[in-house]
Amino acid sequence: MKTVITYGTFDLFHIGHVRLLHRLRSLGDRLVVGCSTDDFNEAKGKKSVMPFEHRAEILGACRHVDKVFPEASWDQKVEDIRRERADIFAMGDDWAGRFDDLSAHCEVVYVPRTKDVSSTEIRQLVHALHQERTRELRQSVQHVLDLVERL
Ligand code: C2G
């Protein structure tokens, strides 16, 4: 039984996350995922849109994922690798080199990120759509007010 372990925020779950989890699952027989808690995200300088409970539940519902546990600090990985008897630690290659020290405990693998999609870009897109909608509503209200004025 080959176990793969990975970590992440997985906010606004998207195709980049699905492809990554699918690839990591195919490296072994079991994939366990450390989902960053909201407090740890703050330590990472990230603010997720979705709370930890939702992000963890969505991860758990993904067929490529066998287990989800909280990631509350940078320092828990060695203990997690031991507890889960992980054979491979794997991340997207935006982290390439960052966790090479874990090679003392298991194989370390970085896989290519999915291009042109990120939680940040999705958040920015939703914000832009909201602003556009607000602008359209304002124009409609102004149009009605102009018509009323002419009555
Ligand atoms: N990812 C990807 N393609 C994307 C976006 C993300 O392959 N388009 C991968 C990242 O490389 C990472 C995983 O999906 O391996 C989760 O990404 P994030 O949710 O952004 O997690 P991050 O903030 O990088 O946290 O201790 C490690 C950290 O918790 C990683």
Short mmCIF file of N, CA and C in Angstrom, two decimals, residues 4-134:
data_model
loop_
_atom_site.label_atom_id
_atom_site.label_comp_id
_atom_site.label_asym_id
_atom_site.label_seq_id
_atom_site.Cartn_x
_atom_site.Cartn_y
_atom_site.Cartn_z
N VAL A 4 0.49 8.48 -0.62
CA VAL A 4 0.97 9.80 -1.06
C VAL A 4 0.38 10.85 -0.12
N ILE A 5 1.21 11.82 0.29
CA ILE A 5 0.71 12.89 1.18
C ILE A 5 0.95 14.24 0.53
N THR A 6 -0.02 15.15 0.68
CA THR A 6 0.12 16.50 0.16
C THR A 6 -0.59 17.48 1.08
N TYR A 7 -0.40 18.77 0.81
CA TYR A 7 -0.97 19.81 1.68
C TYR A 7 -1.45 20.97 0.82
N GLY A 8 -2.41 21.72 1.37
CA GLY A 8 -2.82 22.93 0.66
C GLY A 8 -4.04 23.59 1.27
N THR A 9 -4.34 24.79 0.76
CA THR A 9 -5.53 25.52 1.20
C THR A 9 -6.77 25.02 0.48
N PHE A 10 -6.66 24.79 -0.83
CA PHE A 10 -7.76 24.28 -1.68
C PHE A 10 -9.00 25.15 -1.55
N ASP A 11 -8.77 26.48 -1.62
CA ASP A 11 -9.90 27.42 -1.58
C ASP A 11 -10.57 27.50 -2.95
N LEU A 12 -11.92 27.70 -2.96
CA LEU A 12 -12.63 27.81 -4.24
C LEU A 12 -12.20 26.66 -5.16
N PHE A 13 -12.41 25.47 -4.71
CA PHE A 13 -11.95 24.22 -5.35
C PHE A 13 -12.11 24.30 -6.88
N HIS A 14 -11.02 24.14 -7.61
CA HIS A 14 -11.08 24.33 -9.07
C HIS A 14 -10.30 23.25 -9.81
N ILE A 15 -10.29 23.38 -11.14
CA ILE A 15 -9.73 22.32 -11.99
C ILE A 15 -8.25 22.06 -11.70
N GLY A 16 -7.55 23.09 -11.26
CA GLY A 16 -6.11 22.90 -10.93
C GLY A 16 -5.97 21.97 -9.75
N HIS A 17 -6.87 22.12 -8.78
CA HIS A 17 -6.84 21.24 -7.60
C HIS A 17 -7.23 19.81 -7.98
N VAL A 18 -8.28 19.68 -8.78
CA VAL A 18 -8.76 18.34 -9.17
C VAL A 18 -7.66 17.60 -9.94
N ARG A 19 -7.02 18.30 -10.89
CA ARG A 19 -5.98 17.64 -11.69
C ARG A 19 -4.79 17.24 -10.83
N LEU A 20 -4.45 18.11 -9.91
CA LEU A 20 -3.32 17.80 -9.00
C LEU A 20 -3.63 16.56 -8.16
N LEU A 21 -4.81 16.55 -7.54
CA LEU A 21 -5.17 15.42 -6.66
C LEU A 21 -5.26 14.12 -7.46
N HIS A 22 -5.78 14.22 -8.67
CA HIS A 22 -5.87 13.03 -9.53
C HIS A 22 -4.46 12.51 -9.83
N ARG A 23 -3.55 13.44 -10.18
CA ARG A 23 -2.16 13.02 -10.51
C ARG A 23 -1.48 12.41 -9.30
N LEU A 24 -1.66 13.05 -8.14
CA LEU A 24 -0.98 12.54 -6.94
C LEU A 24 -1.53 11.19 -6.55
N ARG A 25 -2.85 11.01 -6.68
CA ARG A 25 -3.46 9.71 -6.34
C ARG A 25 -2.91 8.61 -7.22
N SER A 26 -2.60 8.98 -8.49
CA SER A 26 -2.11 7.95 -9.45
C SER A 26 -0.65 7.57 -9.16
N LEU A 27 -0.01 8.31 -8.24
CA LEU A 27 1.38 7.94 -7.88
C LEU A 27 1.41 6.79 -6.88
N GLY A 28 0.24 6.48 -6.29
CA GLY A 28 0.22 5.41 -5.26
C GLY A 28 -1.15 4.77 -5.16
N ASP A 29 -1.43 4.23 -3.96
CA ASP A 29 -2.72 3.54 -3.76
C ASP A 29 -3.65 4.34 -2.84
N ARG A 30 -3.08 5.35 -2.20
CA ARG A 30 -3.85 6.10 -1.19
C ARG A 30 -3.31 7.52 -1.15
N LEU A 31 -4.24 8.51 -1.10
CA LEU A 31 -3.81 9.93 -1.05
C LEU A 31 -4.40 10.56 0.20
N VAL A 32 -3.53 11.10 1.06
CA VAL A 32 -3.99 11.81 2.26
C VAL A 32 -3.59 13.28 2.11
N VAL A 33 -4.50 14.15 2.55
CA VAL A 33 -4.31 15.59 2.29
C VAL A 33 -4.40 16.39 3.58
N GLY A 34 -3.38 17.21 3.82
CA GLY A 34 -3.41 18.17 4.94
C GLY A 34 -4.06 19.45 4.44
N CYS A 35 -5.25 19.78 4.97
CA CYS A 35 -5.97 20.98 4.53
C CYS A 35 -5.64 22.11 5.51
N SER A 36 -5.13 23.23 4.97
CA SER A 36 -4.70 24.34 5.83
C SER A 36 -5.88 24.90 6.64
N THR A 37 -5.70 25.03 7.94
CA THR A 37 -6.75 25.65 8.77
C THR A 37 -6.79 27.14 8.47
N ASP A 38 -7.86 27.80 8.93
CA ASP A 38 -7.98 29.24 8.68
C ASP A 38 -6.86 29.99 9.40
N ASP A 39 -6.54 29.54 10.63
CA ASP A 39 -5.45 30.21 11.37
C ASP A 39 -4.11 30.02 10.65
N PHE A 40 -3.87 28.83 10.13
CA PHE A 40 -2.58 28.59 9.45
C PHE A 40 -2.52 29.41 8.16
N ASN A 41 -3.67 29.56 7.50
CA ASN A 41 -3.68 30.40 6.30
C ASN A 41 -3.23 31.82 6.64
N GLU A 42 -3.68 32.29 7.80
CA GLU A 42 -3.27 33.64 8.22
C GLU A 42 -1.74 33.68 8.35
N ALA A 43 -1.18 32.60 8.94
CA ALA A 43 0.29 32.52 9.08
C ALA A 43 0.96 32.48 7.71
N LYS A 44 0.24 31.91 6.71
CA LYS A 44 0.79 31.85 5.34
C LYS A 44 0.56 33.17 4.61
N GLY A 45 -0.16 34.10 5.26
CA GLY A 45 -0.46 35.38 4.61
C GLY A 45 -1.57 35.23 3.59
N LYS A 46 -2.41 34.20 3.78
CA LYS A 46 -3.53 33.96 2.84
C LYS A 46 -4.84 34.09 3.60
N LYS A 47 -5.86 34.67 2.93
CA LYS A 47 -7.21 34.69 3.52
C LYS A 47 -8.11 33.93 2.58
N SER A 48 -8.61 32.77 2.99
CA SER A 48 -9.44 32.00 2.05
C SER A 48 -10.88 32.50 2.09
N VAL A 49 -11.58 32.36 0.98
CA VAL A 49 -12.99 32.75 0.90
C VAL A 49 -13.83 31.76 1.70
N MET A 50 -13.48 30.45 1.55
CA MET A 50 -14.27 29.40 2.21
C MET A 50 -13.60 28.99 3.53
N PRO A 51 -14.43 28.76 4.57
CA PRO A 51 -13.86 28.34 5.85
C PRO A 51 -13.27 26.93 5.77
N PHE A 52 -12.39 26.63 6.73
CA PHE A 52 -11.72 25.32 6.75
C PHE A 52 -12.72 24.17 6.63
N GLU A 53 -13.81 24.25 7.42
CA GLU A 53 -14.78 23.13 7.46
C GLU A 53 -15.29 22.82 6.04
N HIS A 54 -15.59 23.87 5.27
CA HIS A 54 -16.11 23.65 3.90
C HIS A 54 -15.01 23.10 3.01
N ARG A 55 -13.81 23.67 3.09
CA ARG A 55 -12.71 23.24 2.21
C ARG A 55 -12.36 21.78 2.50
N ALA A 56 -12.38 21.41 3.80
CA ALA A 56 -12.04 20.02 4.17
C ALA A 56 -13.13 19.06 3.70
N GLU A 57 -14.40 19.49 3.81
CA GLU A 57 -15.51 18.60 3.38
C GLU A 57 -15.49 18.39 1.86
N ILE A 58 -15.19 19.46 1.12
CA ILE A 58 -15.12 19.34 -0.35
C ILE A 58 -13.96 18.41 -0.74
N LEU A 59 -12.82 18.58 -0.07
CA LEU A 59 -11.69 17.69 -0.35
C LEU A 59 -12.06 16.24 -0.07
N GLY A 60 -12.74 16.02 1.06
CA GLY A 60 -13.14 14.65 1.44
C GLY A 60 -14.10 14.03 0.45
N ALA A 61 -14.85 14.89 -0.27
CA ALA A 61 -15.85 14.39 -1.23
C ALA A 61 -15.20 14.06 -2.58
N CYS A 62 -13.93 14.47 -2.74
CA CYS A 62 -13.23 14.22 -4.02
C CYS A 62 -12.80 12.74 -4.07
N ARG A 63 -13.13 12.08 -5.18
CA ARG A 63 -12.89 10.62 -5.23
C ARG A 63 -11.40 10.27 -5.24
N HIS A 64 -10.55 11.26 -5.50
CA HIS A 64 -9.11 10.96 -5.52
C HIS A 64 -8.50 11.00 -4.12
N VAL A 65 -9.28 11.52 -3.15
CA VAL A 65 -8.75 11.75 -1.79
C VAL A 65 -9.28 10.68 -0.84
N ASP A 66 -8.34 10.08 -0.08
CA ASP A 66 -8.76 9.01 0.85
C ASP A 66 -8.92 9.50 2.29
N LYS A 67 -8.20 10.60 2.62
CA LYS A 67 -8.30 11.11 4.00
C LYS A 67 -7.89 12.57 4.02
N VAL A 68 -8.56 13.34 4.86
CA VAL A 68 -8.22 14.77 5.03
C VAL A 68 -7.93 15.01 6.51
N PHE A 69 -6.85 15.74 6.77
CA PHE A 69 -6.56 16.11 8.17
C PHE A 69 -6.15 17.59 8.17
N PRO A 70 -6.24 18.27 9.35
CA PRO A 70 -5.91 19.70 9.37
C PRO A 70 -4.41 19.94 9.28
N GLU A 71 -4.05 20.95 8.52
CA GLU A 71 -2.67 21.42 8.50
C GLU A 71 -2.65 22.73 9.30
N ALA A 72 -2.08 22.65 10.50
CA ALA A 72 -2.13 23.82 11.40
C ALA A 72 -0.79 24.53 11.53
N SER A 73 0.29 23.91 11.00
CA SER A 73 1.61 24.58 11.10
C SER A 73 2.55 24.05 10.02
N TRP A 74 3.65 24.79 9.82
CA TRP A 74 4.66 24.34 8.85
C TRP A 74 5.38 23.10 9.36
N ASP A 75 5.36 22.89 10.68
CA ASP A 75 6.28 21.91 11.28
C ASP A 75 5.70 20.52 11.49
N GLN A 76 4.48 20.26 11.01
CA GLN A 76 3.86 18.97 11.34
C GLN A 76 4.11 17.87 10.31
N LYS A 77 4.78 18.23 9.22
CA LYS A 77 4.86 17.29 8.08
C LYS A 77 5.57 15.97 8.44
N VAL A 78 6.70 16.07 9.17
CA VAL A 78 7.44 14.83 9.49
C VAL A 78 6.56 13.89 10.32
N GLU A 79 5.89 14.46 11.30
CA GLU A 79 4.98 13.67 12.15
C GLU A 79 3.84 13.07 11.31
N ASP A 80 3.30 13.88 10.39
CA ASP A 80 2.21 13.39 9.52
C ASP A 80 2.71 12.26 8.64
N ILE A 81 3.91 12.41 8.09
CA ILE A 81 4.48 11.37 7.21
C ILE A 81 4.62 10.07 7.99
N ARG A 82 5.08 10.21 9.23
CA ARG A 82 5.26 9.01 10.09
C ARG A 82 3.89 8.39 10.38
N ARG A 83 2.94 9.22 10.87
CA ARG A 83 1.60 8.72 11.26
C ARG A 83 0.91 8.04 10.07
N GLU A 84 0.98 8.66 8.91
CA GLU A 84 0.27 8.13 7.72
C GLU A 84 1.10 7.10 6.97
N ARG A 85 2.35 6.89 7.46
CA ARG A 85 3.27 5.96 6.75
C ARG A 85 3.34 6.33 5.26
N ALA A 86 3.51 7.63 5.04
CA ALA A 86 3.57 8.12 3.65
C ALA A 86 4.87 7.71 2.97
N ASP A 87 4.73 7.25 1.71
CA ASP A 87 5.90 6.87 0.91
C ASP A 87 6.36 8.03 0.01
N ILE A 88 5.38 8.88 -0.37
CA ILE A 88 5.68 10.01 -1.26
C ILE A 88 5.05 11.28 -0.68
N PHE A 89 5.87 12.35 -0.61
CA PHE A 89 5.35 13.70 -0.34
C PHE A 89 5.33 14.40 -1.68
N ALA A 90 4.18 14.96 -2.08
CA ALA A 90 4.10 15.57 -3.42
C ALA A 90 3.34 16.89 -3.36
N MET A 91 3.81 17.84 -4.18
CA MET A 91 3.18 19.16 -4.27
C MET A 91 3.26 19.63 -5.72
N GLY A 92 2.48 20.67 -6.02
CA GLY A 92 2.64 21.33 -7.32
C GLY A 92 4.00 22.02 -7.37
N ASP A 93 4.51 22.23 -8.61
CA ASP A 93 5.90 22.68 -8.73
C ASP A 93 6.10 24.16 -8.42
N ASP A 94 5.04 24.87 -8.02
CA ASP A 94 5.27 26.22 -7.49
C ASP A 94 6.00 26.12 -6.15
N TRP A 95 6.05 24.93 -5.60
CA TRP A 95 6.76 24.67 -4.34
C TRP A 95 8.09 23.95 -4.57
N ALA A 96 8.49 23.81 -5.83
CA ALA A 96 9.69 23.02 -6.14
C ALA A 96 10.87 23.43 -5.27
N GLY A 97 11.49 22.43 -4.61
CA GLY A 97 12.68 22.67 -3.79
C GLY A 97 12.36 23.00 -2.34
N ARG A 98 11.15 23.53 -2.09
CA ARG A 98 10.83 24.07 -0.76
C ARG A 98 10.82 22.98 0.32
N PHE A 99 10.47 21.75 -0.07
CA PHE A 99 10.32 20.69 0.94
C PHE A 99 11.32 19.54 0.72
N ASP A 100 12.44 19.83 0.06
CA ASP A 100 13.42 18.77 -0.24
C ASP A 100 13.95 18.11 1.03
N ASP A 101 13.92 18.83 2.15
CA ASP A 101 14.43 18.25 3.40
C ASP A 101 13.63 17.01 3.82
N LEU A 102 12.39 16.92 3.32
CA LEU A 102 11.56 15.76 3.70
C LEU A 102 12.05 14.48 3.02
N SER A 103 13.01 14.61 2.09
CA SER A 103 13.50 13.40 1.40
C SER A 103 14.22 12.46 2.38
N ALA A 104 14.52 12.96 3.59
CA ALA A 104 15.10 12.08 4.62
C ALA A 104 14.04 11.11 5.15
N HIS A 105 12.76 11.44 4.87
CA HIS A 105 11.66 10.63 5.45
C HIS A 105 10.86 9.87 4.39
N CYS A 106 10.82 10.43 3.17
CA CYS A 106 10.06 9.77 2.10
C CYS A 106 10.49 10.40 0.77
N GLU A 107 9.99 9.82 -0.31
CA GLU A 107 10.29 10.39 -1.64
C GLU A 107 9.59 11.75 -1.74
N VAL A 108 10.25 12.71 -2.36
CA VAL A 108 9.66 14.06 -2.55
C VAL A 108 9.47 14.30 -4.05
N VAL A 109 8.23 14.66 -4.44
CA VAL A 109 7.90 14.82 -5.86
C VAL A 109 7.16 16.15 -6.06
N TYR A 110 7.54 16.88 -7.12
CA TYR A 110 6.82 18.11 -7.49
C TYR A 110 6.25 17.89 -8.88
N VAL A 111 4.97 18.16 -9.05
CA VAL A 111 4.34 17.95 -10.36
C VAL A 111 3.91 19.30 -10.95
N PRO A 112 3.88 19.44 -12.27
CA PRO A 112 3.55 20.73 -12.89
C PRO A 112 2.17 21.24 -12.46
N ARG A 113 2.13 22.51 -12.14
CA ARG A 113 0.85 23.17 -11.80
C ARG A 113 -0.01 23.24 -13.06
N THR A 114 -1.33 23.35 -12.87
CA THR A 114 -2.22 23.64 -14.00
C THR A 114 -2.16 25.14 -14.26
N LYS A 115 -1.86 25.50 -15.51
CA LYS A 115 -1.67 26.93 -15.84
C LYS A 115 -3.01 27.67 -15.88
N ASP A 116 -2.91 28.99 -15.70
CA ASP A 116 -4.04 29.91 -15.93
C ASP A 116 -5.27 29.67 -15.05
N VAL A 117 -5.08 29.06 -13.92
CA VAL A 117 -6.20 29.02 -12.96
C VAL A 117 -5.63 29.04 -11.54
N SER A 118 -6.28 29.85 -10.71
CA SER A 118 -5.89 29.89 -9.29
C SER A 118 -7.08 30.45 -8.49
N SER A 119 -7.08 30.17 -7.21
CA SER A 119 -8.17 30.69 -6.36
C SER A 119 -8.19 32.22 -6.43
N THR A 120 -6.98 32.81 -6.48
CA THR A 120 -6.88 34.28 -6.52
C THR A 120 -7.53 34.82 -7.78
N GLU A 121 -7.24 34.18 -8.93
CA GLU A 121 -7.82 34.65 -10.21
C GLU A 121 -9.34 34.49 -10.19
N ILE A 122 -9.83 33.42 -9.62
CA ILE A 122 -11.28 33.20 -9.57
C ILE A 122 -11.93 34.28 -8.71
N ARG A 123 -11.29 34.59 -7.59
CA ARG A 123 -11.82 35.64 -6.69
C ARG A 123 -11.85 36.98 -7.41
N GLN A 124 -10.78 37.27 -8.16
CA GLN A 124 -10.72 38.56 -8.88
C GLN A 124 -11.79 38.61 -9.98
N LEU A 125 -12.02 37.48 -10.63
CA LEU A 125 -13.03 37.41 -11.70
C LEU A 125 -14.43 37.64 -11.13
N VAL A 126 -14.72 37.01 -10.00
CA VAL A 126 -16.04 37.18 -9.37
C VAL A 126 -16.23 38.64 -8.96
N HIS A 127 -15.16 39.24 -8.43
CA HIS A 127 -15.25 40.66 -8.00
C HIS A 127 -15.53 41.55 -9.21
N ALA A 128 -14.84 41.28 -10.32
CA ALA A 128 -15.03 42.10 -11.54
C ALA A 128 -16.46 41.94 -12.06
N LEU A 129 -16.99 40.71 -12.02
CA LEU A 129 -18.36 40.47 -12.49
C LEU A 129 -19.36 41.21 -11.59
N HIS A 130 -19.08 41.20 -10.29
CA HIS A 130 -19.97 41.90 -9.34
C HIS A 130 -19.97 43.39 -9.63
N GLN A 131 -18.78 43.94 -9.90
CA GLN A 131 -18.67 45.39 -10.18
C GLN A 131 -19.43 45.73 -11.46
N GLU A 132 -19.33 44.87 -12.47
CA GLU A 132 -20.01 45.09 -13.75
C GLU A 132 -21.52 45.08 -13.54
N ARG A 133 -21.98 44.13 -12.73
CA ARG A 133 -23.42 44.02 -12.45
C ARG A 133 -23.91 45.26 -11.72
N THR A 134 -23.10 45.70 -10.76
CA THR A 134 -23.49 46.90 -9.99
C THR A 134 -23.59 48.09 -10.93
#
